[in-house]
Amino acid sequence: MAMTENHLMAVYARYPVTLSHGQGAEVWDIQGKHYWDFLAGIGVNALGYHHERVVKALNQAVSLTHTSNLFWHQPGIDLSNKMAEITHGYWSLWANSGTEANEAGIKLMRRYGKTVGRSAILSLSGGFHGRTMGSLSATFVPAYQDPFTPLVPEFYEVEAGNLSALEEALDRFKPCGLIIEAIQGEGGVVPLPPGYLSAAAKLAQDAGTLLMVDEVQTGMGRTGDWFGFQHEGINPDIITVAKGLGAGIPIGGMLAKKEVARYFQPGDHGTTFGGNPLAATVALEVLDWLQSEGLEHVRQMAPKMEAKLVALQDAFPEIVSGYRGRGLMWGLVVKVPAKTLVLDALDNGLILNAPKPDVIRMLPPLIIDDRALDAFFEIMTQVFSSYITSQREGA
Ligand code: PLP
């Protein structure tokens, strides 16, 4: 559908679709066309659309949606206590997005740095941490950074997965902080090599550098655990979360061990909206759902989703060269332009995206069921088959 005239700044390459409403993992556009949503608002709609728990929480919050952080409110207290229960004692600071959660973490690392005379911050090649100036400075993607230089000083890039490069950088820059994603989502759903995170955590600790794990995309059940780092058995100094935590209501969180959180003094940071009663009430409901059934559901669906990717690779070796990810976060590596396939899938009623030219990403709502997986497989089969046919006809 051609877009109507509008005054939205043109920073997004939007699909030519205007969405109208959804239910579960299904969504419709304003012309009534039906889609299976395997992107979930880029990993946000954890409970899909119109989930009864989210509706209940939204209704619950209507008489006190916002207070400012000048006041205490019960949902905010309950949310921090629930998060402390999940993390075994981390303290929380609420923001409104992933990039803001990371900004808060960057500030906390710098605040710690002031006490020990350090200011450098390291992050990994291929990583993505957001678009505000601090998070952008930790995101070494020239297309994102170059138009906005000068960036925040003393951010340095380290090669992802290379422990000796990390050791060298820790020694050279004596950083106050190191930022890592457990699986690089925007970078193309690239998991770190097994053992890297635990070794990096040990190196950072020995070097007096705080480790912040950016769990904005991998966190809150997406990988089948609360956090994507858990299988490496580490306890990062700082964890950042956002996306699925609010199931569509904007919230980000910067969580820190008590001994690290104490570097923030009253007045050091603040936000008008962060963790307001509306966002906190919904986030609490999401955590409750994950705890009571969601995590288990993701663990049950993950191997089924993986089996579909294996089947696609087996059926279309001329298109699929591999797949990677965990839980309900997957990238299908393809030998032909991913974007072409993603647009064809959209035409066929399946929402996906291509974070890299050779990667199709799946971040379905965590509530998906067998019916959704079957529909996914059927549409992908159709898209790949017609791609092959069109190539043969064009040849
Ligand atoms: N960190 C990671 C790992 C992300 O994937 C993203 C967004 O995709 C962000 C940070 C930024 O989050 P937001 O877009 O909510 O600012």
mmCIF file of C-alpha atoms in Angstrom, residues 44 49 101 112 179 228 243-244 247 251 296:
data_model
loop_
_atom_site.group_PDB
_atom_site.id
_atom_site.type_symbol
_atom_site.label_atom_id
_atom_site.label_comp_id
_atom_site.label_asym_id
_atom_site.label_seq_id
_atom_site.Cartn_x
_atom_site.Cartn_y
_atom_site.Cartn_z
ATOM 1 C CA VAL A 44 9.412 -6.650 22.267
ATOM 2 C CA TYR A 49 -0.676 -9.010 20.894
ATOM 3 C CA ALA A 101 19.436 1.429 30.184
ATOM 4 C CA TYR A 112 33.081 3.783 39.533
ATOM 5 C CA ILE A 179 30.240 -4.069 27.552
ATOM 6 C CA GLY A 228 21.502 -14.968 27.760
ATOM 7 C CA LYS A 243 12.498 -4.882 24.920
ATOM 8 C CA GLY A 244 10.418 -7.897 26.091
ATOM 9 C CA ALA A 247 5.684 -6.477 26.388
ATOM 10 C CA ILE A 251 10.748 0.201 29.917
ATOM 11 C CA GLU A 296 9.255 -23.326 30.513
#
